[in-house]
Amino acid sequence: MATINDNYLKLKAGYLFPEIARRVTAFAEANPEAQIIKLGIGDVTEPLPDACRAAMIQAVEDMGDRATFKGYGPEQGYAWLREKIAAHDFQSRGCDVDAAEIFVSDGSKCDTGNILDIFGHNNTIAVTDPVYPVYVDTNVMAGHTGSASDQGEFEGLIYLPITADNHFTAQIPAQKADLIYLCFPNNPTGATATKAHLQEWVDYARENGSIIFFDAAYEAFITDPDLPHSIYEIEGARECAIEFRSFSKNAGFTGTRCAFTVVPRSLTAKAADGSEVDLWKLWNRRQSTKFNGVSYIVQKGAEAVYSEEGQAQTKALVNFYLENAKIIREKLTAAGIQVYGGVNAPYVWVQTPNQLSSWDFFDKLLHTCNVVGTPGSGFGAAGEGYFRISAFNSRDNVEEAMRRITENVSV
Ligand SMILES: *Cc1c(COP(=O)(O)O)cnc(C)c1O
């Protein structure tokens, strides 16, 4: 009989969101009249920018004409998109990133998982706690961990706690980590990193020969002019960092699918024979072999993000969600609840009132306010006592949810 990849059996059976769904369904069945508002899963709600839609409609027409029809495109993405990305997202901020270092893909979720294909199996891996679960689970699947403890921590990973005490920015570890996952602005905590903090990580990585995986999916939500948008704003990052970006959250592409990964030409890591190998070449080979590119239509939609109208429309979209986040922050703060994040990020990280556990607060909000959020403990043991509220929703839903919480939750 064929055998399986046993590492999959170590996974915590996708506990968090199924468990939320189970509790919400049970409540809805028992209370069919309840108007439940979901501020849980981090998906966008507002329609695509007009500029992106118009570009994709035109691209569909191109596909209908023999003269402009496109078959397979370059696995790395069309040059016209990669050049716009390099110019607008990096060179305009003083980052030395070339179009050839941009790899267009169908998502950052896949890229942050797939990147492990080009790394060895004996690397020491560091993640924050709480963390975006994809980083952990893809390492479990690849066999880079032992089994999970009762608290859900996998043997063999370095967990770096992020709490209010360290402003949700991990302390640089004393031990050596070969691969480090950083996400700023952060999902789930909504925290951001200063240039000084990222410089510490880059210095650490260069001293230890580590590679930083920098997930900047929420970069567009940064409004503070002093905060870095890209790790390549940091001196030395071209020698130690891979950056992941996505059109999911800035342009509402969660269902349209387009993202990109930056692999600088200057990045190297060690082969078994001790030689230093270019990571760009390996990632290029990986993508060319296992991936056939993003559809022409979708890349045209992504390109439109960089047009004048596209820039104005995506900015308005991001500002809409940021205003939701502001409303959430202000209403909860006024109700005496301690909140973090939600300023340069679409997530508000709530300290559960009255020392409730994350799941107890989840149940309380569901039962007394009919509002759904995400228990912080679902993102890691250090998320216990916290709760994530997403700003991705309609204004009406956000205002109604906050009205219910301020009227029904006593602190
Ligand atoms: C939403 C999100 C992404 C984007 O994923 P896509 O696959 O591009 O939709 C990446 N990282 C984090 C932390 C996210 O929350």
CSV table of N, CA, C and O and ligand atoms in Angstrom, one decimal, residues 42-43 105-112 131-135 182-188 215-218 244-249 253-255 257-260 347 388 392, ligand 1:
chain,number,residue,atom,x,y,z
A,42,GLY,N,-9.9,37.1,8.6
A,42,GLY,CA,-9.3,38.2,7.9
A,42,GLY,C,-9.5,38.3,6.4
A,42,GLY,O,-8.6,38.2,5.7
A,43,ASP,N,-10.8,38.4,6.0
A,43,ASP,CA,-11.0,38.5,4.6
A,43,ASP,C,-11.7,39.9,4.3
A,43,ASP,O,-12.4,40.4,5.1
A,105,SER,N,3.1,35.8,-8.2
A,105,SER,CA,2.5,34.5,-7.9
A,105,SER,C,1.0,34.7,-7.6
A,105,SER,O,0.4,35.8,-7.7
A,106,ASP,N,0.3,33.6,-7.3
A,106,ASP,CA,-1.1,33.6,-7.0
A,106,ASP,C,-1.4,33.8,-5.5
A,106,ASP,O,-2.5,33.6,-5.1
A,107,GLY,N,-0.4,34.1,-4.7
A,107,GLY,CA,-0.7,34.3,-3.3
A,107,GLY,C,0.5,34.3,-2.4
A,107,GLY,O,1.4,33.5,-2.7
A,108,SER,N,0.5,35.1,-1.4
A,108,SER,CA,1.5,35.0,-0.4
A,108,SER,C,1.4,33.8,0.5
A,108,SER,O,2.4,33.4,1.1
A,109,LYS,N,0.2,33.4,0.7
A,109,LYS,CA,0.0,32.2,1.5
A,109,LYS,C,0.8,31.0,0.9
A,109,LYS,O,1.6,30.4,1.6
A,110,CYS,N,0.6,30.8,-0.4
A,110,CYS,CA,1.4,29.8,-1.1
A,110,CYS,C,2.9,30.0,-1.1
A,110,CYS,O,3.7,29.1,-0.8
A,111,ASP,N,3.3,31.3,-1.3
A,111,ASP,CA,4.7,31.6,-1.4
A,111,ASP,C,5.4,31.4,-0.1
A,111,ASP,O,6.5,30.8,0.0
A,112,THR,N,4.7,31.8,1.0
A,112,THR,CA,5.4,31.6,2.3
A,112,THR,C,5.5,30.1,2.7
A,112,THR,O,6.4,29.7,3.4
A,131,VAL,N,1.2,33.8,16.1
A,131,VAL,CA,1.8,33.8,14.7
A,131,VAL,C,0.7,33.5,13.7
A,131,VAL,O,-0.3,32.8,14.0
A,132,TYR,N,0.9,33.9,12.4
A,132,TYR,CA,0.1,33.5,11.3
A,132,TYR,C,0.3,32.0,11.1
A,132,TYR,O,1.4,31.6,10.9
A,133,PRO,N,-0.7,31.2,11.3
A,133,PRO,CA,-0.5,29.7,11.4
A,133,PRO,C,0.2,29.1,10.2
A,133,PRO,O,0.8,28.0,10.3
A,134,VAL,N,0.1,29.7,9.0
A,134,VAL,CA,0.7,29.1,7.8
A,134,VAL,C,2.2,28.8,8.0
A,134,VAL,O,2.7,27.8,7.5
A,135,TYR,N,2.9,29.8,8.7
A,135,TYR,CA,4.4,29.6,8.8
A,135,TYR,C,4.7,28.3,9.6
A,135,TYR,O,5.6,27.6,9.3
A,182,LEU,N,9.0,37.0,10.0
A,182,LEU,CA,8.5,38.2,10.6
A,182,LEU,C,7.4,38.7,9.8
A,182,LEU,O,7.4,38.6,8.6
A,183,CYS,N,6.4,39.3,10.4
A,183,CYS,CA,5.2,39.8,9.7
A,183,CYS,C,4.9,41.2,10.3
A,183,CYS,O,4.5,41.3,11.5
A,184,PHE,N,5.1,42.2,9.5
A,184,PHE,CA,4.7,43.6,9.9
A,184,PHE,C,4.1,44.4,8.7
A,184,PHE,O,4.7,44.3,7.6
A,185,PRO,N,3.0,45.1,8.9
A,185,PRO,CA,2.2,45.1,10.1
A,185,PRO,C,1.7,43.7,10.4
A,185,PRO,O,1.4,43.0,9.5
A,186,ASN,N,1.5,43.4,11.7
A,186,ASN,CA,1.4,42.0,12.1
A,186,ASN,C,-0.1,41.5,12.1
A,186,ASN,O,-1.0,42.2,12.5
A,187,ASN,N,-0.2,40.3,11.6
A,187,ASN,CA,-1.4,39.6,11.7
A,187,ASN,C,-1.0,38.5,12.7
A,187,ASN,O,-0.1,37.7,12.4
A,188,PRO,N,-1.6,38.4,13.9
A,188,PRO,CA,-2.9,38.9,14.3
A,188,PRO,C,-2.8,40.2,15.2
A,188,PRO,O,-3.9,40.8,15.5
A,215,ASP,N,7.0,39.1,5.8
A,215,ASP,CA,5.7,39.1,5.3
A,215,ASP,C,5.1,40.5,5.4
A,215,ASP,O,4.8,40.9,6.5
A,216,ALA,N,5.0,41.2,4.3
A,216,ALA,CA,4.5,42.6,4.3
A,216,ALA,C,3.1,42.7,3.7
A,216,ALA,O,2.8,43.7,3.0
A,217,ALA,N,2.3,41.7,3.9
A,217,ALA,CA,0.9,41.7,3.3
A,217,ALA,C,0.1,42.9,3.6
A,217,ALA,O,-0.8,43.3,2.9
A,218,TYR,N,0.4,43.5,4.8
A,218,TYR,CA,-0.4,44.6,5.3
A,218,TYR,C,0.3,46.0,5.1
A,218,TYR,O,0.0,47.0,5.8
A,244,PHE,N,7.6,39.1,1.1
A,244,PHE,CA,6.4,38.6,0.6
A,244,PHE,C,5.4,39.7,0.6
A,244,PHE,O,5.1,40.4,1.6
A,245,ARG,N,4.8,40.0,-0.6
A,245,ARG,CA,3.7,41.0,-0.7
A,245,ARG,C,2.5,40.4,-1.4
A,245,ARG,O,2.7,39.5,-2.2
A,246,SER,N,1.4,41.1,-1.2
A,246,SER,CA,0.2,40.5,-1.8
A,246,SER,C,-0.8,41.7,-2.2
A,246,SER,O,-0.7,42.7,-1.6
A,247,PHE,N,-1.6,41.5,-3.3
A,247,PHE,CA,-2.6,42.4,-3.6
A,247,PHE,C,-3.9,42.1,-2.9
A,247,PHE,O,-4.9,42.8,-3.1
A,248,SER,N,-3.9,41.1,-2.0
A,248,SER,CA,-5.1,40.7,-1.3
A,248,SER,C,-5.7,41.7,-0.4
A,248,SER,O,-6.9,42.0,-0.4
A,249,LYS,N,-4.9,42.4,0.4
A,249,LYS,CA,-5.4,43.3,1.4
A,249,LYS,C,-5.4,44.7,0.9
A,249,LYS,O,-6.3,45.5,1.3
A,253,PHE,N,-7.9,41.7,-3.5
A,253,PHE,CA,-7.7,40.5,-4.4
A,253,PHE,C,-7.7,39.2,-3.7
A,253,PHE,O,-7.2,38.2,-4.2
A,254,THR,N,-8.3,39.1,-2.5
A,254,THR,CA,-8.3,37.8,-1.8
A,254,THR,C,-9.0,36.7,-2.7
A,254,THR,O,-8.6,35.5,-2.7
A,255,GLY,N,-10.0,37.0,-3.5
A,255,GLY,CA,-10.6,36.1,-4.3
A,255,GLY,C,-10.1,36.1,-5.8
A,255,GLY,O,-10.5,35.3,-6.6
A,257,ARG,N,-6.7,36.7,-6.6
A,257,ARG,CA,-5.4,36.0,-6.4
A,257,ARG,C,-4.2,36.6,-7.2
A,257,ARG,O,-4.0,36.3,-8.4
A,258,CYS,N,-3.5,37.5,-6.6
A,258,CYS,CA,-2.2,37.9,-7.1
A,258,CYS,C,-1.3,38.4,-6.0
A,258,CYS,O,-1.8,39.1,-5.1
A,259,ALA,N,-0.1,38.1,-6.0
A,259,ALA,CA,0.9,38.4,-5.0
A,259,ALA,C,2.3,38.4,-5.6
A,259,ALA,O,2.4,38.2,-6.8
A,260,PHE,N,3.3,38.7,-4.8
A,260,PHE,CA,4.7,38.6,-5.4
A,260,PHE,C,5.7,38.4,-4.2
A,260,PHE,O,5.4,38.8,-3.1
A,347,TYR,N,-6.2,45.1,12.0
A,347,TYR,CA,-6.6,44.2,13.1
A,347,TYR,C,-6.4,45.0,14.4
A,347,TYR,O,-5.4,45.7,14.7
A,388,ARG,N,-8.7,38.9,18.7
A,388,ARG,CA,-8.5,39.7,17.4
A,388,ARG,C,-9.9,40.1,16.9
A,388,ARG,O,-10.8,39.3,16.6
A,392,PHE,N,-12.1,44.4,8.6
A,392,PHE,CA,-12.6,44.1,7.3
A,392,PHE,C,-14.1,43.8,7.4
A,392,PHE,O,-14.5,42.7,7.6
B,1,LIG,C1,-3.8,37.8,4.1
B,1,LIG,C2,-2.4,37.4,4.4
B,1,LIG,C3,-1.5,37.2,3.4
B,1,LIG,C4,-2.0,37.2,1.9
B,1,LIG,O1,-2.2,35.9,1.5
B,1,LIG,P1,-2.7,35.7,0.0
B,1,LIG,O2,-2.4,34.3,-0.2
B,1,LIG,O3,-1.8,36.6,-0.9
B,1,LIG,O4,-4.1,36.1,-0.1
B,1,LIG,C5,-0.2,36.9,3.7
B,1,LIG,N1,0.2,36.9,5.0
B,1,LIG,C6,-0.6,37.2,6.0
B,1,LIG,C7,-0.1,37.2,7.4
B,1,LIG,C8,-2.0,37.5,5.8
B,1,LIG,O5,-2.8,37.7,6.8
